Short mmCIF file of C-alpha atoms in Angstrom, two decimals:
data_model
loop_
_atom_site.label_atom_id
_atom_site.label_comp_id
_atom_site.label_asym_id
_atom_site.label_seq_id
_atom_site.Cartn_x
_atom_site.Cartn_y
_atom_site.Cartn_z
CA ASP K 1469 -6.99 -9.79 20.63
CA SER K 1470 -6.47 -10.88 17.12
CA GLY K 1471 -3.96 -13.77 17.84
CA VAL K 1472 -1.22 -11.99 15.89
CA THR K 1473 1.80 -10.93 17.89
CA GLN K 1474 4.22 -8.32 16.66
CA THR K 1475 7.45 -7.16 18.38
CA PRO K 1476 8.64 -4.79 19.28
CA LYS K 1477 5.90 -2.43 19.45
CA HIS K 1478 8.06 0.62 19.27
CA LEU K 1479 11.59 1.09 17.80
CA ILE K 1480 13.74 4.26 17.49
CA THR K 1481 17.00 3.98 15.54
CA ALA K 1482 19.18 6.11 13.39
CA THR K 1483 19.62 6.68 9.72
CA GLY K 1484 21.88 4.08 8.09
CA GLN K 1485 20.96 1.38 10.85
CA ARG K 1486 19.19 -2.12 10.29
CA VAL K 1487 16.24 -3.31 12.28
CA THR K 1488 14.32 -6.52 12.21
CA LEU K 1489 10.69 -6.70 12.92
CA ARG K 1490 8.99 -10.08 14.26
CA CYS K 1491 5.50 -11.41 13.76
CA SER K 1492 3.86 -14.50 14.97
CA PRO K 1493 0.75 -15.40 13.12
CA ARG K 1494 -2.29 -16.94 14.46
CA SER K 1495 -2.33 -20.54 15.20
CA GLY K 1496 -3.08 -22.45 12.15
CA ASP K 1497 -2.57 -19.52 9.78
CA LEU K 1498 -0.15 -20.44 7.04
CA SER K 1499 -0.06 -16.92 5.35
CA VAL K 1500 1.70 -13.97 6.70
CA TYR K 1501 1.49 -10.53 5.13
CA TRP K 1502 3.40 -7.28 5.84
CA TYR K 1503 2.08 -3.87 5.29
CA GLN K 1504 3.48 -0.33 5.64
CA GLN K 1505 1.29 2.52 7.10
CA SER K 1506 2.39 5.95 6.76
CA LEU K 1507 0.46 9.22 6.69
CA ASP K 1508 1.27 10.19 3.13
CA GLN K 1509 1.24 6.68 1.52
CA GLY K 1510 -1.84 4.94 3.52
CA LEU K 1511 -1.56 1.29 3.93
CA GLN K 1512 0.95 -0.24 1.42
CA PHE K 1513 1.29 -3.96 0.86
CA LEU K 1514 4.85 -5.11 0.97
CA ILE K 1515 4.96 -8.94 0.87
CA HIS K 1516 3.12 -12.04 1.35
CA TYR K 1517 4.56 -15.52 2.48
CA TYR K 1518 2.54 -18.67 2.68
CA ASN K 1519 3.97 -21.74 4.55
CA GLY K 1520 7.67 -20.32 3.99
CA GLU K 1521 7.49 -19.33 0.30
CA GLU K 1522 7.20 -15.93 -1.06
CA ARG K 1523 3.77 -15.69 -2.83
CA ALA K 1524 3.40 -11.94 -3.89
CA LYS K 1525 5.56 -8.78 -3.56
CA GLY K 1526 4.15 -5.28 -3.39
CA ASN K 1527 5.95 -2.02 -3.10
CA ILE K 1528 8.95 -3.36 -0.98
CA LEU K 1529 12.24 -1.51 -1.30
CA GLU K 1530 15.27 -3.53 -2.25
CA ARG K 1531 16.63 -2.52 1.18
CA PHE K 1532 13.77 -4.39 2.87
CA SER K 1533 13.60 -8.16 3.04
CA ALA K 1534 11.44 -10.73 4.60
CA GLN K 1535 11.42 -14.46 5.30
CA GLN K 1536 8.98 -16.87 6.88
CA PHE K 1537 10.51 -19.67 9.20
CA PRO K 1538 9.49 -23.32 9.54
CA ASP K 1539 7.50 -22.46 12.78
CA LEU K 1540 5.58 -19.91 10.55
CA HIS K 1541 6.86 -16.78 12.19
CA SER K 1542 8.10 -14.17 9.94
CA GLU K 1543 10.71 -11.42 10.20
CA LEU K 1544 10.87 -8.21 8.20
CA ASN K 1545 14.36 -6.77 7.84
CA LEU K 1546 14.78 -3.12 7.00
CA SER K 1547 18.27 -1.99 6.29
CA SER K 1548 20.18 1.27 5.36
CA LEU K 1549 17.31 3.10 7.05
CA GLU K 1550 16.25 6.48 6.01
CA LEU K 1551 13.98 9.13 7.56
CA GLY K 1552 11.23 8.20 5.25
CA ASP K 1553 11.08 4.53 6.49
CA SER K 1554 9.51 5.96 9.73
CA ALA K 1555 6.01 4.35 9.74
CA LEU K 1556 3.85 1.91 11.42
CA TYR K 1557 4.52 -1.64 10.11
CA PHE K 1558 1.88 -4.26 10.28
CA CYS K 1559 1.80 -7.96 10.18
CA ALA K 1560 -1.31 -9.95 9.27
CA SER K 1561 -2.07 -13.59 8.91
CA SER K 1562 -4.86 -15.54 7.20
CA VAL K 1563 -5.94 -18.99 6.22
CA PHE K 1564 -4.96 -19.49 2.65
CA GLY K 1565 -6.48 -21.60 0.04
CA ARG K 1566 -9.72 -21.91 1.93
CA GLY K 1567 -11.73 -19.58 4.12
CA THR K 1568 -12.90 -16.02 3.39
CA GLY K 1569 -9.74 -13.92 2.81
CA GLU K 1570 -10.15 -12.30 6.09
CA LEU K 1571 -6.79 -10.76 7.33
CA PHE K 1572 -5.96 -10.75 11.12
CA PHE K 1573 -3.78 -7.98 11.96
CA GLY K 1574 -1.29 -7.59 14.75
CA GLU K 1575 -0.89 -4.28 16.64
CA GLY K 1576 1.92 -3.04 14.52
CA SER K 1577 5.49 -1.96 15.07
CA ARG K 1578 6.10 1.67 14.96
CA LEU K 1579 9.40 2.61 13.65
CA THR K 1580 10.90 5.95 14.20
CA VAL K 1581 14.20 6.76 12.12
CA LEU K 1582 16.15 9.81 13.44
CA GLY M 1072 -4.00 -3.18 -11.85
CA ASP M 1073 -6.59 -3.56 -8.95
CA SER M 1074 -7.20 -0.49 -6.93
CA VAL M 1075 -9.69 0.96 -4.25
CA THR M 1076 -10.83 4.50 -4.09
CA GLN M 1077 -12.73 5.82 -1.08
CA MET M 1078 -13.91 9.37 -0.06
CA GLU M 1079 -11.63 11.61 1.47
CA GLY M 1080 -11.98 12.40 5.18
CA PRO M 1081 -11.95 13.51 7.70
CA VAL M 1082 -15.68 12.96 8.13
CA THR M 1083 -17.24 14.66 11.35
CA LEU M 1084 -20.81 13.77 12.46
CA SER M 1085 -22.96 14.35 15.58
CA GLU M 1086 -24.11 11.22 17.45
CA GLU M 1087 -27.01 9.61 15.88
CA ALA M 1088 -26.28 10.96 12.52
CA PHE M 1089 -26.43 8.96 9.40
CA LEU M 1090 -23.22 7.81 7.83
CA THR M 1091 -22.22 7.00 4.32
CA ILE M 1092 -18.57 6.44 3.15
CA ASN M 1093 -18.34 5.70 -0.47
CA CYS M 1094 -15.96 3.14 -2.06
CA THR M 1095 -15.46 2.13 -5.64
CA TYR M 1096 -13.01 -0.37 -6.91
CA THR M 1097 -11.35 -1.51 -9.94
CA ALA M 1098 -10.43 -5.01 -10.43
CA THR M 1099 -10.39 -7.92 -12.99
CA GLY M 1100 -12.61 -10.77 -12.23
CA TYR M 1101 -14.92 -11.00 -9.35
CA PRO M 1102 -13.19 -9.90 -6.20
CA SER M 1103 -14.39 -10.18 -2.63
CA LEU M 1104 -14.90 -6.89 -0.80
CA PHE M 1105 -14.15 -5.82 2.78
CA TRP M 1106 -14.45 -2.90 5.27
CA TYR M 1107 -11.77 -2.82 7.84
CA VAL M 1108 -11.80 -0.65 10.94
CA GLN M 1109 -8.78 0.78 12.86
CA TYR M 1110 -9.59 2.24 16.26
CA PRO M 1111 -6.80 4.60 17.68
CA GLY M 1112 -3.68 2.66 18.69
CA GLU M 1113 -4.87 -0.66 17.23
CA GLY M 1114 -4.37 -2.78 14.38
CA LEU M 1115 -7.10 -3.20 11.44
CA GLN M 1116 -9.93 -5.48 12.11
CA LEU M 1117 -12.52 -6.79 9.77
CA LEU M 1118 -15.97 -5.16 10.02
CA LEU M 1119 -17.84 -6.76 7.36
CA LYS M 1120 -17.49 -8.44 3.98
CA ALA M 1121 -19.23 -9.55 0.92
CA THR M 1122 -18.02 -12.22 -1.61
CA LYS M 1123 -20.30 -12.00 -4.73
CA ALA M 1124 -22.47 -9.29 -6.41
CA ASP M 1125 -25.56 -8.12 -4.66
CA ASP M 1126 -24.47 -9.68 -1.27
CA LYS M 1127 -24.84 -7.47 1.74
CA GLY M 1128 -22.43 -7.46 4.67
CA SER M 1129 -23.46 -6.38 7.88
CA ASN M 1130 -22.06 -6.13 11.53
CA LYS M 1131 -22.51 -3.84 14.49
CA GLY M 1132 -25.13 -1.76 12.80
CA PHE M 1133 -23.00 -1.14 9.62
CA GLU M 1134 -24.11 -2.20 6.16
CA ALA M 1135 -22.45 -2.41 2.78
CA THR M 1136 -23.90 -3.97 -0.49
CA TYR M 1137 -21.59 -5.32 -3.27
CA ARG M 1138 -22.87 -3.60 -6.45
CA LYS M 1139 -21.12 -4.84 -9.51
CA GLU M 1140 -22.80 -2.68 -12.02
CA THR M 1141 -21.36 0.47 -10.19
CA THR M 1142 -18.25 -1.25 -8.91
CA SER M 1143 -19.18 0.19 -5.51
CA PHE M 1144 -19.30 -1.08 -1.91
CA HIS M 1145 -20.61 1.86 0.19
CA LEU M 1146 -20.44 1.69 4.03
CA GLU M 1147 -23.65 3.03 5.90
CA LYS M 1148 -24.66 3.10 9.47
CA GLY M 1149 -28.07 4.54 10.45
CA SER M 1150 -27.13 6.22 13.69
CA VAL M 1151 -23.44 6.45 14.66
CA GLN M 1152 -22.14 6.56 18.12
CA VAL M 1153 -18.93 8.19 19.58
CA SER M 1154 -17.47 4.71 19.97
CA ASP M 1155 -17.69 4.41 16.04
CA SER M 1156 -14.84 7.09 15.88
CA ALA M 1157 -12.01 5.28 13.89
CA VAL M 1158 -10.58 4.98 10.34
CA TYR M 1159 -12.39 2.98 7.97
CA PHE M 1160 -10.80 1.10 5.15
CA CYS M 1161 -12.34 -0.18 2.15
CA ALA M 1162 -10.46 -3.42 0.55
CA LEU M 1163 -10.64 -5.91 -2.08
CA TRP M 1164 -9.26 -9.39 -2.46
CA ALA M 1165 -8.90 -10.44 -5.98
CA SER M 1166 -6.57 -13.13 -5.56
CA TYR M 1167 -5.05 -15.19 -2.64
CA ASP M 1168 -1.93 -13.22 -3.02
CA LYS M 1169 -2.84 -9.94 -1.50
CA VAL M 1170 -5.48 -7.53 -0.11
CA ILE M 1171 -5.60 -4.02 -1.46
CA PHE M 1172 -6.62 -1.41 0.80
CA GLY M 1173 -8.09 2.00 0.04
CA PRO M 1174 -6.53 5.22 1.61
CA GLY M 1175 -8.90 5.04 4.62
CA THR M 1176 -11.52 7.58 5.77
CA SER M 1177 -11.14 9.00 9.35
CA LEU M 1178 -14.48 9.45 11.22
CA SER M 1179 -14.98 11.47 14.31
CA VAL M 1180 -18.36 11.40 16.11
CA ILE M 1181 -19.10 14.15 18.41
CA PRO M 1182 -21.79 13.97 21.44
#
């Protein structure tokens, strides 16, 4: 158990819909990262938040957005969903500014868009 | 930009065989290097790491040495087990902002 909790574990929805994925980081970790894992794209970095502020953006579509709340949990919002958004979305947390750069991953949220 | 390249899979080995998974990287500065492993149905977990040139990371019988001159961080294990079947990701951390992963190499070990 990594200590990172992601909900929901599975989600099935239709094209055009909007979903929210939630992540609770390990106790004491201030950084939250979101990654998308798909068969053809591998593990793609989406976005990184540190203590409520956006730190880095990767290949995140404009239809996607994220935020980190004062209690440090994070949400990834996916809107106007397309078939190609079907993937496994991982959240990871880490100690930022000190430590080794190790990421602790949740078990992922599997999104299926029909 | 920073990137990681690793050997294409899938790799299939017999139990007790020797494993090598090649990884090379491109980065400015002096990145930290990692191997992560993903078992079926699970998230990624750190297998081993090295933070500077010539460091050797090791864990669970796996080893990798940070070679700056060849920009490589190859993963090795002397005798694989069925329980080692998983997807292995090479990764680099060049800044505090993000970790960049390679495409992953799927390993299947057969009895």
